[in-house]
PDB file of C-alpha atoms and ligand atoms in Angstrom:
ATOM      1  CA  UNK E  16      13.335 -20.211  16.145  1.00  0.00           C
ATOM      2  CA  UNK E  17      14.166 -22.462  13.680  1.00  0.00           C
ATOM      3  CA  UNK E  18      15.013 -22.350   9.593  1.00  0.00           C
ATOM      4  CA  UNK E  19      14.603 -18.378   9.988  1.00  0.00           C
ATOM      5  CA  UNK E  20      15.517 -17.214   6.361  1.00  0.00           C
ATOM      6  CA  UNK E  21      14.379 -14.841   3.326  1.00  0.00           C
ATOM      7  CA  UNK E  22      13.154 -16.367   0.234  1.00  0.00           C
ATOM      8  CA  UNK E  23      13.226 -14.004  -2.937  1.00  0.00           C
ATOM      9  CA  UNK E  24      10.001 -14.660  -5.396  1.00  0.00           C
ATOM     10  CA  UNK E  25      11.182 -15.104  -9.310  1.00  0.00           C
ATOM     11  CA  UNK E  26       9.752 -11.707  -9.749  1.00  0.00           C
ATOM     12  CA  UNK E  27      10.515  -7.872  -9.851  1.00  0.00           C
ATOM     13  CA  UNK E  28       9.668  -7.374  -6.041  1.00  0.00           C
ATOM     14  CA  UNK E  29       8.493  -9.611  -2.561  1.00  0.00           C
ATOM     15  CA  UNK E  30      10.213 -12.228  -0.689  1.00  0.00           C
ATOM     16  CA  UNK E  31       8.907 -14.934   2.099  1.00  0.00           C
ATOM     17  CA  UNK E  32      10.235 -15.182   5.567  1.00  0.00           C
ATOM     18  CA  UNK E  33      10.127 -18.334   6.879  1.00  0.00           C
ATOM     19  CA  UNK E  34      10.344 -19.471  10.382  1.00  0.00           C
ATOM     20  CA  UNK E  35       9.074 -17.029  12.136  1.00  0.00           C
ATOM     21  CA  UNK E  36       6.039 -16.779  14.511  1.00  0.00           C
ATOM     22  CA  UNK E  37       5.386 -13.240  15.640  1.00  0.00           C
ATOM     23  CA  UNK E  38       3.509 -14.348  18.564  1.00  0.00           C
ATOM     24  CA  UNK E  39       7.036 -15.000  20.142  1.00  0.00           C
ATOM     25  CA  UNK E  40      10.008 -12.918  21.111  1.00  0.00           C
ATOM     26  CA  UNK E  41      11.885 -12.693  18.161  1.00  0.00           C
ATOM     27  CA  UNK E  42      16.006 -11.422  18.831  1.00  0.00           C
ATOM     28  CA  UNK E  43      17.474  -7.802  17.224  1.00  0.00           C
ATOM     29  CA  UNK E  44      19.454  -9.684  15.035  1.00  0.00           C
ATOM     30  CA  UNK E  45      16.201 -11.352  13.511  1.00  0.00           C
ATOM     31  CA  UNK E  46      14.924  -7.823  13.677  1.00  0.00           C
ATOM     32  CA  UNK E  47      17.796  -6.008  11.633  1.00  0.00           C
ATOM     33  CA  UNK E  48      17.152  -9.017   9.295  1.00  0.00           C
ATOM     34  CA  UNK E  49      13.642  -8.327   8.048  1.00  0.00           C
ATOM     35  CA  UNK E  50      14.449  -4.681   8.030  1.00  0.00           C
ATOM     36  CA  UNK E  51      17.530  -5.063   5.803  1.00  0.00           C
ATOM     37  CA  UNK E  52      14.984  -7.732   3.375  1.00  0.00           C
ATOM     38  CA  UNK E  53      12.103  -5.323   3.509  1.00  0.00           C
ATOM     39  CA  UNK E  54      14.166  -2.298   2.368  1.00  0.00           C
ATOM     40  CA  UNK E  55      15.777  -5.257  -0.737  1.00  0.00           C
ATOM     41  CA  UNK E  56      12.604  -6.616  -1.691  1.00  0.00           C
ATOM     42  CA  UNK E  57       9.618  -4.136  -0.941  1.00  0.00           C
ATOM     43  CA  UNK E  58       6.795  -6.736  -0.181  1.00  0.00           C
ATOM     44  CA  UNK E  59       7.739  -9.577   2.654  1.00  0.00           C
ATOM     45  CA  UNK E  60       4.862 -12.043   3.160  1.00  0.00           C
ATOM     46  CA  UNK E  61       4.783 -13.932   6.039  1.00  0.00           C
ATOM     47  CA  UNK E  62       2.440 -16.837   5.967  1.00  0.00           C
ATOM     48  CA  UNK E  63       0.308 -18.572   8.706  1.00  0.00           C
ATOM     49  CA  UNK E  64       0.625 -15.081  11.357  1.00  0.00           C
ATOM     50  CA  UNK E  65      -2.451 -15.827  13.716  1.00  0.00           C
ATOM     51  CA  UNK E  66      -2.332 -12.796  15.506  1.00  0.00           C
ATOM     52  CA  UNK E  67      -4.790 -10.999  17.277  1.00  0.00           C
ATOM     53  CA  UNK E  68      -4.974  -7.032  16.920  1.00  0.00           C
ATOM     54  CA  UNK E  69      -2.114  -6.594  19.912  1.00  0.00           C
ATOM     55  CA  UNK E  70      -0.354  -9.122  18.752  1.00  0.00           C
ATOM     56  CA  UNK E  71      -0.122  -7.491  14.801  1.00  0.00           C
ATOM     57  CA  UNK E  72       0.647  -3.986  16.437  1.00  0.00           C
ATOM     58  CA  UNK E  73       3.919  -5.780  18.343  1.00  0.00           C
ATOM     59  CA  UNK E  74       4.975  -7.597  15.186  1.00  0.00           C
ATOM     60  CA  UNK E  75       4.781  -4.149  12.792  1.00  0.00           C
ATOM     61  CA  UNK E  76       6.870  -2.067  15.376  1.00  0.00           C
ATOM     62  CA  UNK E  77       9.929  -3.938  14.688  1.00  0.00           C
ATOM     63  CA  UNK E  78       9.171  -2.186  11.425  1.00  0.00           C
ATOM     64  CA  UNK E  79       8.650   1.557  12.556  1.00  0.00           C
ATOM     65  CA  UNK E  80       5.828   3.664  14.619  1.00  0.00           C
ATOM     66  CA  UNK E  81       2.096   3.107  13.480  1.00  0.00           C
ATOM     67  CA  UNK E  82       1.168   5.912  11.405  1.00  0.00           C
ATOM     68  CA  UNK E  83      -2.939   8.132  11.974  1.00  0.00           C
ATOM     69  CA  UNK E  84      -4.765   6.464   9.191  1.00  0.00           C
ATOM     70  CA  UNK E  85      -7.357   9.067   7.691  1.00  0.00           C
ATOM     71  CA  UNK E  86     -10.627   7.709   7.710  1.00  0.00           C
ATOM     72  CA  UNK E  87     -11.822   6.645  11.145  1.00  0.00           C
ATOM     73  CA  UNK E  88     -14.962   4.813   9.827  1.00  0.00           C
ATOM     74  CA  UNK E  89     -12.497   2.059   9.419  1.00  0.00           C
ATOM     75  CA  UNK E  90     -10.670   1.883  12.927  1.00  0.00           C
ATOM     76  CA  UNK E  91     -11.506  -1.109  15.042  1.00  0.00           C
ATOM     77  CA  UNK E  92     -12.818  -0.545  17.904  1.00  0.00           C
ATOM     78  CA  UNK E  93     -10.410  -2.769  20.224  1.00  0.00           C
ATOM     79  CA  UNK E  94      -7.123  -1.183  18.802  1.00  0.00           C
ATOM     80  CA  UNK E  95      -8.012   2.255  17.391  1.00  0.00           C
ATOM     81  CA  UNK E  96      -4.319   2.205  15.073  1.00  0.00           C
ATOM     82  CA  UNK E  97      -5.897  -0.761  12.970  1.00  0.00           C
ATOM     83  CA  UNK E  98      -8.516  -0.425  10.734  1.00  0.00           C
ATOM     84  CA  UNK E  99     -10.203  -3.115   9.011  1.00  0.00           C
ATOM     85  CA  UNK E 100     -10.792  -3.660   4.926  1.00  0.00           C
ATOM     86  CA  UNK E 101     -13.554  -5.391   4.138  1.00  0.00           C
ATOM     87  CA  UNK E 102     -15.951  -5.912   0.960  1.00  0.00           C
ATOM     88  CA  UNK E 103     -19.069  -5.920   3.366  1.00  0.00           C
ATOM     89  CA  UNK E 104     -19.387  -1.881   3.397  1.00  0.00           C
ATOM     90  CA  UNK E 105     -21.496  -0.163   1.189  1.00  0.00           C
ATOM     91  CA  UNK E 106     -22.094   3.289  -0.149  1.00  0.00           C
ATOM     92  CA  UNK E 107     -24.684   5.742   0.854  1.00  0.00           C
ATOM     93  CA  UNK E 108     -26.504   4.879  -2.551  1.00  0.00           C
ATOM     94  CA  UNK E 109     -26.393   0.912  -1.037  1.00  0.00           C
ATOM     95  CA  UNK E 110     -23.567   0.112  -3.557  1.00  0.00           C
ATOM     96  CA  UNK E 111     -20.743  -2.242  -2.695  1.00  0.00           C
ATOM     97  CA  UNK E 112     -17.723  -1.186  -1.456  1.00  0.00           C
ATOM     98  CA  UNK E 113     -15.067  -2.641  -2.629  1.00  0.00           C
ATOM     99  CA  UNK E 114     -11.371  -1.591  -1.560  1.00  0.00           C
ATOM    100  CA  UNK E 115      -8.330  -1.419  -2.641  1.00  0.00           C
ATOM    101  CA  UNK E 116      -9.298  -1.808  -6.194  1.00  0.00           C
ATOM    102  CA  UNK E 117      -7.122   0.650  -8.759  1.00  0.00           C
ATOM    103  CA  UNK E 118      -3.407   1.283  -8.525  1.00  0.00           C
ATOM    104  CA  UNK E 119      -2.276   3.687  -6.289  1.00  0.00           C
ATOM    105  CA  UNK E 120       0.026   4.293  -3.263  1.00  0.00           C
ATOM    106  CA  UNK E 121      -1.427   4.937   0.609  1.00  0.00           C
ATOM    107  CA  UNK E 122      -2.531   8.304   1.964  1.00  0.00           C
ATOM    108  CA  UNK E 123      -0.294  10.202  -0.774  1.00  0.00           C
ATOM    109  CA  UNK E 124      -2.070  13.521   0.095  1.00  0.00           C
ATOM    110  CA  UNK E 125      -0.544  13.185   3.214  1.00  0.00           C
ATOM    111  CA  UNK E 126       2.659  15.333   3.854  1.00  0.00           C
ATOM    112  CA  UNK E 127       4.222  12.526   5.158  1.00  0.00           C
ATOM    113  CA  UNK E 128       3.088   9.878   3.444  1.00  0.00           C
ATOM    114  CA  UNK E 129       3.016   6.129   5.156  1.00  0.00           C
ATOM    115  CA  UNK E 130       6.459   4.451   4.495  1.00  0.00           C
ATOM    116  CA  UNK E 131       4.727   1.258   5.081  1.00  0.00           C
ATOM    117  CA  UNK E 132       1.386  -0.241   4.887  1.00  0.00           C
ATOM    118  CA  UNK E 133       0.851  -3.708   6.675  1.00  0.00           C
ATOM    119  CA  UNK E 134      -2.348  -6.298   5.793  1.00  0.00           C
ATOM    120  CA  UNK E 135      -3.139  -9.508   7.960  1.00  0.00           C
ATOM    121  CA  UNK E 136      -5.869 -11.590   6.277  1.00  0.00           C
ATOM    122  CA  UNK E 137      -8.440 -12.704   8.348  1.00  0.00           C
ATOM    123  CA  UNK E 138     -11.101 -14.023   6.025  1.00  0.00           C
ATOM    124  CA  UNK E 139     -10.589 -14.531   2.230  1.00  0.00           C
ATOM    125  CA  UNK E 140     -13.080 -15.551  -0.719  1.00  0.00           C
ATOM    126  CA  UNK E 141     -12.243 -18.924  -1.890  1.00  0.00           C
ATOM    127  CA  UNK E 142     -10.997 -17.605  -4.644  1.00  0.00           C
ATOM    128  CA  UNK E 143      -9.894 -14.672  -6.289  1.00  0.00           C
ATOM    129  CA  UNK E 144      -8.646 -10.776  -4.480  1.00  0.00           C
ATOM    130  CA  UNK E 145      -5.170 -11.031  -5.419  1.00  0.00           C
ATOM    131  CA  UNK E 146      -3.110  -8.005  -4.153  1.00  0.00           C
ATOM    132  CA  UNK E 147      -0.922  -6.697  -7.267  1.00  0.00           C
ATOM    133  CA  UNK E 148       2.298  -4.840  -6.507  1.00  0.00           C
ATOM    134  CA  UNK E 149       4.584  -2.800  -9.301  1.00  0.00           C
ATOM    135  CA  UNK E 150       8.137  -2.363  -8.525  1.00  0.00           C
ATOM    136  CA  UNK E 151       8.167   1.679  -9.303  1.00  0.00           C
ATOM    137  CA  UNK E 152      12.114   1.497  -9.099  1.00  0.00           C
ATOM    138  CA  UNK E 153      11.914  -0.515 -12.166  1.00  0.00           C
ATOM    139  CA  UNK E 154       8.898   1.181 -14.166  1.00  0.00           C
ATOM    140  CA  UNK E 155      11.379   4.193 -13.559  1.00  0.00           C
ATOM    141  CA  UNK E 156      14.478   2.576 -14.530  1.00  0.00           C
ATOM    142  CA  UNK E 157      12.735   1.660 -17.975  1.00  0.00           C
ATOM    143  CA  UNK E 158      11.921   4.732 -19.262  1.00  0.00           C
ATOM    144  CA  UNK E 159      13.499   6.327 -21.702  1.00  0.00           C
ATOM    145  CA  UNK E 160      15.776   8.857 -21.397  1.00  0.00           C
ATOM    146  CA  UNK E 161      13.344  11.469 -22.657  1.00  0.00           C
ATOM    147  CA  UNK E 162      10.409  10.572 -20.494  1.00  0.00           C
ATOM    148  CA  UNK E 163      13.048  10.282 -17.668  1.00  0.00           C
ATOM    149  CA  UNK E 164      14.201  14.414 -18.558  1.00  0.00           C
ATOM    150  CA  UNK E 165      10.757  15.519 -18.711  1.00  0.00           C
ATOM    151  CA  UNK E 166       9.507  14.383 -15.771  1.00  0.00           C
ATOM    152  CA  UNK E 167      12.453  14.771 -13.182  1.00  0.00           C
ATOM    153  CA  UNK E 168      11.636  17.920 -11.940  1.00  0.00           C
ATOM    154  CA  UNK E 169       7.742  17.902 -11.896  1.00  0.00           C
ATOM    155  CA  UNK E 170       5.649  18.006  -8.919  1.00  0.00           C
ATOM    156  CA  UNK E 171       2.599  16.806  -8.503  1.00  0.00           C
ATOM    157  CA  UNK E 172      -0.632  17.975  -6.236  1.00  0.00           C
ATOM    158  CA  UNK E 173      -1.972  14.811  -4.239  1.00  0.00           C
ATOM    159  CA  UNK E 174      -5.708  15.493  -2.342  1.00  0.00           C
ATOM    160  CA  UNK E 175      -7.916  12.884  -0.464  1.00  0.00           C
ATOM    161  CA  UNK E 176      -9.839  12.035  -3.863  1.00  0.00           C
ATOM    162  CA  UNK E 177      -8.586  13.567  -6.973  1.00  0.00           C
ATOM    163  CA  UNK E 178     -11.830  14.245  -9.373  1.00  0.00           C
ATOM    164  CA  UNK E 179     -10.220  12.348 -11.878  1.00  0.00           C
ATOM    165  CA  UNK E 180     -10.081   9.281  -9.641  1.00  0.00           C
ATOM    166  CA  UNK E 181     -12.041   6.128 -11.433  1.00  0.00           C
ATOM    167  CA  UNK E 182     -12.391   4.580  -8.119  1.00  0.00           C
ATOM    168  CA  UNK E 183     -14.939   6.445  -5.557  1.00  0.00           C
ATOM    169  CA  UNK E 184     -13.376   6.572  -1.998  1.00  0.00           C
ATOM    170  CA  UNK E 185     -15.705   6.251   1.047  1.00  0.00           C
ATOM    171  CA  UNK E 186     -16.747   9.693   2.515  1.00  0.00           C
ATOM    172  CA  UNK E 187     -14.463  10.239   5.798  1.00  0.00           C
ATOM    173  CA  UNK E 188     -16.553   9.462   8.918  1.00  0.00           C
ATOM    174  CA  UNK E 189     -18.399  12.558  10.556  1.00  0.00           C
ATOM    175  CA  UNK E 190     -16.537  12.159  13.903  1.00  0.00           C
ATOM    176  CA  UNK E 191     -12.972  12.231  12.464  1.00  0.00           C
ATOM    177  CA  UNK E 192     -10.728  13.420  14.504  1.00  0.00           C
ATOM    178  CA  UNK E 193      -7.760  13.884  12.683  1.00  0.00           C
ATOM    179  CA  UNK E 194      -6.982  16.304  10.612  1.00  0.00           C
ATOM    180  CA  UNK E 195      -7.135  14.883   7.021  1.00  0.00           C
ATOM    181  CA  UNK E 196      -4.705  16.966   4.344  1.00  0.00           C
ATOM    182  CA  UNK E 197      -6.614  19.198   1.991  1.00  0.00           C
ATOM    183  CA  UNK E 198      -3.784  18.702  -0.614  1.00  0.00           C
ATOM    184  CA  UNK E 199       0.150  18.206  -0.304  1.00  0.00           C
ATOM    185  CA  UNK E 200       2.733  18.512  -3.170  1.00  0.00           C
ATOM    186  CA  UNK E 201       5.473  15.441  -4.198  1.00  0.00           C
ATOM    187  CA  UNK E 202       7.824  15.015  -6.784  1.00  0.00           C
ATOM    188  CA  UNK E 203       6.767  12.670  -9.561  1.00  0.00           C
ATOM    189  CA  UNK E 204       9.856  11.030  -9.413  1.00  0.00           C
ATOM    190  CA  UNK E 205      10.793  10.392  -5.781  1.00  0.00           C
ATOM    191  CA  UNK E 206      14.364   9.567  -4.245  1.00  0.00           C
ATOM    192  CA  UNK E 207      14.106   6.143  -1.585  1.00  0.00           C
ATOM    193  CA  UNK E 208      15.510   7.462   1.491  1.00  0.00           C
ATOM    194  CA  UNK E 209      17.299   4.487   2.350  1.00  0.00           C
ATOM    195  CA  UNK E 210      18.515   2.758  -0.845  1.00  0.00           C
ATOM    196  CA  UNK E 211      19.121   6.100  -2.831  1.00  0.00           C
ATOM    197  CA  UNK E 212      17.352   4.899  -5.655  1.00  0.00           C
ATOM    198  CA  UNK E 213      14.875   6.862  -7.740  1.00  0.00           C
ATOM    199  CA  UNK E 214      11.260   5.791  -8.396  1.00  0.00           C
ATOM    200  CA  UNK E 215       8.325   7.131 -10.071  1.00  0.00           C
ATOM    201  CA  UNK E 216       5.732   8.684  -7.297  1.00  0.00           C
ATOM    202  CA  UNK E 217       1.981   8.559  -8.914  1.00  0.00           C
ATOM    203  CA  UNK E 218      -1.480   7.680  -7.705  1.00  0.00           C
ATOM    204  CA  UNK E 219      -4.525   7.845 -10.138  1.00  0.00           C
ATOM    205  CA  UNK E 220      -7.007   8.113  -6.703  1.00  0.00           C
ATOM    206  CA  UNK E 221      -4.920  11.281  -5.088  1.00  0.00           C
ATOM    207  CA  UNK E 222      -3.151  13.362  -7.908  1.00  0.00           C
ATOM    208  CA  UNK E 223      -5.304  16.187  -9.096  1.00  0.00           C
ATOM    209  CA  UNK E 224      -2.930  18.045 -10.906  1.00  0.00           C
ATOM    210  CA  UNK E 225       0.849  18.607 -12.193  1.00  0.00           C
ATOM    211  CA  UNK E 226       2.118  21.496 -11.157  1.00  0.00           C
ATOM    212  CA  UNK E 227       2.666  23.580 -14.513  1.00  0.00           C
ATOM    213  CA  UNK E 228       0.900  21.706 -16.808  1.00  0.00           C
ATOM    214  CA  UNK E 229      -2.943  22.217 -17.713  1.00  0.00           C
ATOM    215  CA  UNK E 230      -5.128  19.289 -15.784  1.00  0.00           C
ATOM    216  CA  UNK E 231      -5.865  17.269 -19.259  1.00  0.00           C
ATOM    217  CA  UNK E 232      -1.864  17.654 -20.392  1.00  0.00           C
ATOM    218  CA  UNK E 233      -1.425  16.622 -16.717  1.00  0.00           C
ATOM    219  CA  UNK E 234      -3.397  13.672 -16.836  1.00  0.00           C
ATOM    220  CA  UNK E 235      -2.039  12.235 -19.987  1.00  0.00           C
ATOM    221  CA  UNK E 236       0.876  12.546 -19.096  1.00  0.00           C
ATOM    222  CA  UNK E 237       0.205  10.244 -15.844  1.00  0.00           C
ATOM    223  CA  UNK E 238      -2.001   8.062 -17.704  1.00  0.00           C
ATOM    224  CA  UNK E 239       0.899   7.131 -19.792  1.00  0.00           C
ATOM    225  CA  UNK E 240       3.032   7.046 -16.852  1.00  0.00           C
ATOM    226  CA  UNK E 241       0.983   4.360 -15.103  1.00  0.00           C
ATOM    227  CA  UNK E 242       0.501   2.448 -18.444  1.00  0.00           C
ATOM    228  CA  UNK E 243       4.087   1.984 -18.729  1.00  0.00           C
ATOM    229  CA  UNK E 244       4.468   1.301 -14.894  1.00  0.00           C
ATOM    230  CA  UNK E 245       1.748  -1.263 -14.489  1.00  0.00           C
ATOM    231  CA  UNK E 246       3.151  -3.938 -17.390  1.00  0.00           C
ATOM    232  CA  UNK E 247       3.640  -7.080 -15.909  1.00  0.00           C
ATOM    233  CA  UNK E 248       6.807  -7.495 -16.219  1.00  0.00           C
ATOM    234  CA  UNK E 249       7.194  -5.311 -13.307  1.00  0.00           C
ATOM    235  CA  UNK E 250       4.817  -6.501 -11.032  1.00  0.00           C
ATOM    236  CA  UNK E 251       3.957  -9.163  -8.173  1.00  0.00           C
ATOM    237  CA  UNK E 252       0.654 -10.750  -7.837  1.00  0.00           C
ATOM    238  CA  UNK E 253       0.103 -11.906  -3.889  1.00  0.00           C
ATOM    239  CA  UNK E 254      -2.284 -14.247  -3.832  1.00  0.00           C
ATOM    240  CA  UNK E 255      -4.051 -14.565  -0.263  1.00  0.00           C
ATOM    241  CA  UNK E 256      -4.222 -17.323   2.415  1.00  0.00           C
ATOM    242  CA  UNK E 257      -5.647 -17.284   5.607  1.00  0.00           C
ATOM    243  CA  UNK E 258      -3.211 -15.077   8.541  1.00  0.00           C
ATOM    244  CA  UNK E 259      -1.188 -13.959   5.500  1.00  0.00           C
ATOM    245  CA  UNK E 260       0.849 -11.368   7.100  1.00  0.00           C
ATOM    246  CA  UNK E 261       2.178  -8.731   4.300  1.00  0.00           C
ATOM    247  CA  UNK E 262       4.341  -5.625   4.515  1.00  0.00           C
ATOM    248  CA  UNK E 263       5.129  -3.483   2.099  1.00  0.00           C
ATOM    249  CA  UNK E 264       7.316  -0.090   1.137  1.00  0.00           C
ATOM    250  CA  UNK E 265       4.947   2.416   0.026  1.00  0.00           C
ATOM    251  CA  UNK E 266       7.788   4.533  -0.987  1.00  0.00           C
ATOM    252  CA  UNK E 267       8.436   2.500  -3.951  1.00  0.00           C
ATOM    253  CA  UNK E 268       5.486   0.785  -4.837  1.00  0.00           C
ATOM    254  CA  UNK E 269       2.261   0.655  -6.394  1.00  0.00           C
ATOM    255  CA  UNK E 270      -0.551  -1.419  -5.466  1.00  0.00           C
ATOM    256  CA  UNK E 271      -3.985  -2.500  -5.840  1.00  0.00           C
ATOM    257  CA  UNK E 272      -6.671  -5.080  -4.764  1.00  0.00           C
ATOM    258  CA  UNK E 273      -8.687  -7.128  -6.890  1.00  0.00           C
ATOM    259  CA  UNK E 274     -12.753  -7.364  -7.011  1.00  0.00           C
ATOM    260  CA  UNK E 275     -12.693 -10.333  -9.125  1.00  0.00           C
ATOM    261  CA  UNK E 276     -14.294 -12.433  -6.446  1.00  0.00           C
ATOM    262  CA  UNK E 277     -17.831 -13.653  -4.925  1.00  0.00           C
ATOM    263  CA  UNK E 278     -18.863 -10.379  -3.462  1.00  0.00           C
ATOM    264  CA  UNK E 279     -20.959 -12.495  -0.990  1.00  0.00           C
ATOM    265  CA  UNK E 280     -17.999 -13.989   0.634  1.00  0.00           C
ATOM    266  CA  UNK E 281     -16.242 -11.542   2.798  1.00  0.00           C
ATOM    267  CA  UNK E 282     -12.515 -10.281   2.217  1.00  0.00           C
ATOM    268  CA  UNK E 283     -11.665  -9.061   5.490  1.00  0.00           C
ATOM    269  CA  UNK E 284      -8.141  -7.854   6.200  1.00  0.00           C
ATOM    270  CA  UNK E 285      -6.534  -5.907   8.953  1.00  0.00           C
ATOM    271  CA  UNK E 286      -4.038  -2.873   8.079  1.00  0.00           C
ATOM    272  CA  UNK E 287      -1.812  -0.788   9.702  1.00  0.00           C
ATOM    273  CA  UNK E 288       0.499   1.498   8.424  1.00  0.00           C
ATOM    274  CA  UNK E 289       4.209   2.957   9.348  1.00  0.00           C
ATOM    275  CA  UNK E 290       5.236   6.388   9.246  1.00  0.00           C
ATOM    276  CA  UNK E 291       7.215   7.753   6.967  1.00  0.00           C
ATOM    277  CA  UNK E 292       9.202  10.431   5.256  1.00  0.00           C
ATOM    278  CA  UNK E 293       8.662  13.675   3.055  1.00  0.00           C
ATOM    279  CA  UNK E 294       9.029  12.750  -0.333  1.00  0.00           C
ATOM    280  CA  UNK E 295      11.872  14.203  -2.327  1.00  0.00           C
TER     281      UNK E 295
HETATM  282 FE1  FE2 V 317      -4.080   0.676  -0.546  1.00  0.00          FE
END
């Protein structure tokens, strides 16, 4: 494999690996590589990955084990671990679907949350769907010393849809199999297990409450969290090719997906996700 390297973007998070095709054997030393640059930079994007399900399954498990994904509505068929984003679903009222849109972090009502979450674009708009990622290691570290003192030891109660969610989530499928977490309780400011450095941990879809504090002082108080957080001077705006390949640490980011597109062109990605740790 030739010109293998790790390009840092000129911004808070995300870096490009080049010369690499995950459709060949790639060595451990490659391996301990992209771990050592995803745990550095958060979001690696790896462009021009034409993979077929099988194929993207063998690439992510250099990465870690696939993680159950909650809602089996989205699971393709082929390779029940993936499931499939796309902007062609609608709701029970005929509605559009669109995903991904809002900031928030994967499955955070999960006790173990996803440490990873993995997209491969398949078909794209011609324009427009950027993915937007906030470095949460940096929203935290630019805080002020107050906010960072009232917040260090609060908890907060993450569900499958909080009601004070802006963005409607997709009833789970009737057949799901898996059990799907009622509710599960994380720190608002979360340690990264493997670089030791604190982040803030909030999700406008999943928290519901903080623990201790009435549901409107609760919500403020996040509302002003994620304000802070979601400046742009913390944040990385992917924007999609074709067989984009794009991995990112859940465990210190936020992200969300744009609708700013032709709804009549599809946005069709595939996504897996890694498991992780309990947050603390
Ligand atoms: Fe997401």
């Amino acid at each position: 494999m030739s010109n293998f390297g790790i390009f840092p973007f000129s911004a808070p998070c995300g870096a490009e690996v080049m010369g690499i095709d995950f459709r060949k054997p790639i060595t451990k030393d490659m391996v301990k590589t992209l771990n050592s640059a995803f745990v550095r930079y958060s979001v690696l994007v790896v462009r021009d990955q034409k993979l077929n399900p099988r194929q993207m399954l063998a690439a992510v498990s250099h990465f870690g084990s696939t993680f159950e994904q909650q809602n089996k509505r989205f699971s393709i068929p082929e390779c029940p671990e993936i499931h499939y984003i796309s902007n062609q679903e609608r709701y029970p009222d005929g509605t559009r679907y669109i995903p991904g849109a809002g900031f928030h972090t994967d499955h955070s009502n999960d006790l173990l949350p996803p440490k990873a979450t993995v997209l491969l674009a398949i078909r794209l708009p011609d324009h427009g769907g950027d993915t937007q990622f906030v470095n949460m290691h940096a929203a935290y570290d630019g805080l002020t010393s107050e906010l960072k003192r009232r917040i260090a030891n609060l908890h907060a109660v993450h569900v499958y849809q909080s009601t004070h969610s802006e963005r409607k989530l997709m009833d789970l499928s009737k057949d799901n199999p898996r059990y799907v977490p009622k509710s599960s309780v994380h720190p608002l400011v979360r340690v990264h297990p493997e670089t030791g450095k604190k982040s803030l941990y909030i999700n406008p879809i999943r928290i519901h409450s903080i623990m201790g504090m009435s549901d409107p002082e609760g919500i403020e108080l996040l509302n002003d969290l994620l304000k802070h957080a979601t400046q742009t001077k913390y944040q990385y705006r992917h924007q999609w090719q074709p067989y984009d390949l794009v991995l990112w640490d859940n465990r210190c980011l936020l992200h969300k997906a744009n609708g700013d597109y032709d709804h009549n062109q599809e946005r069709f990605l595939y996504r897996v996700m890694l498991k992780g740790d309990k947050p603390v």
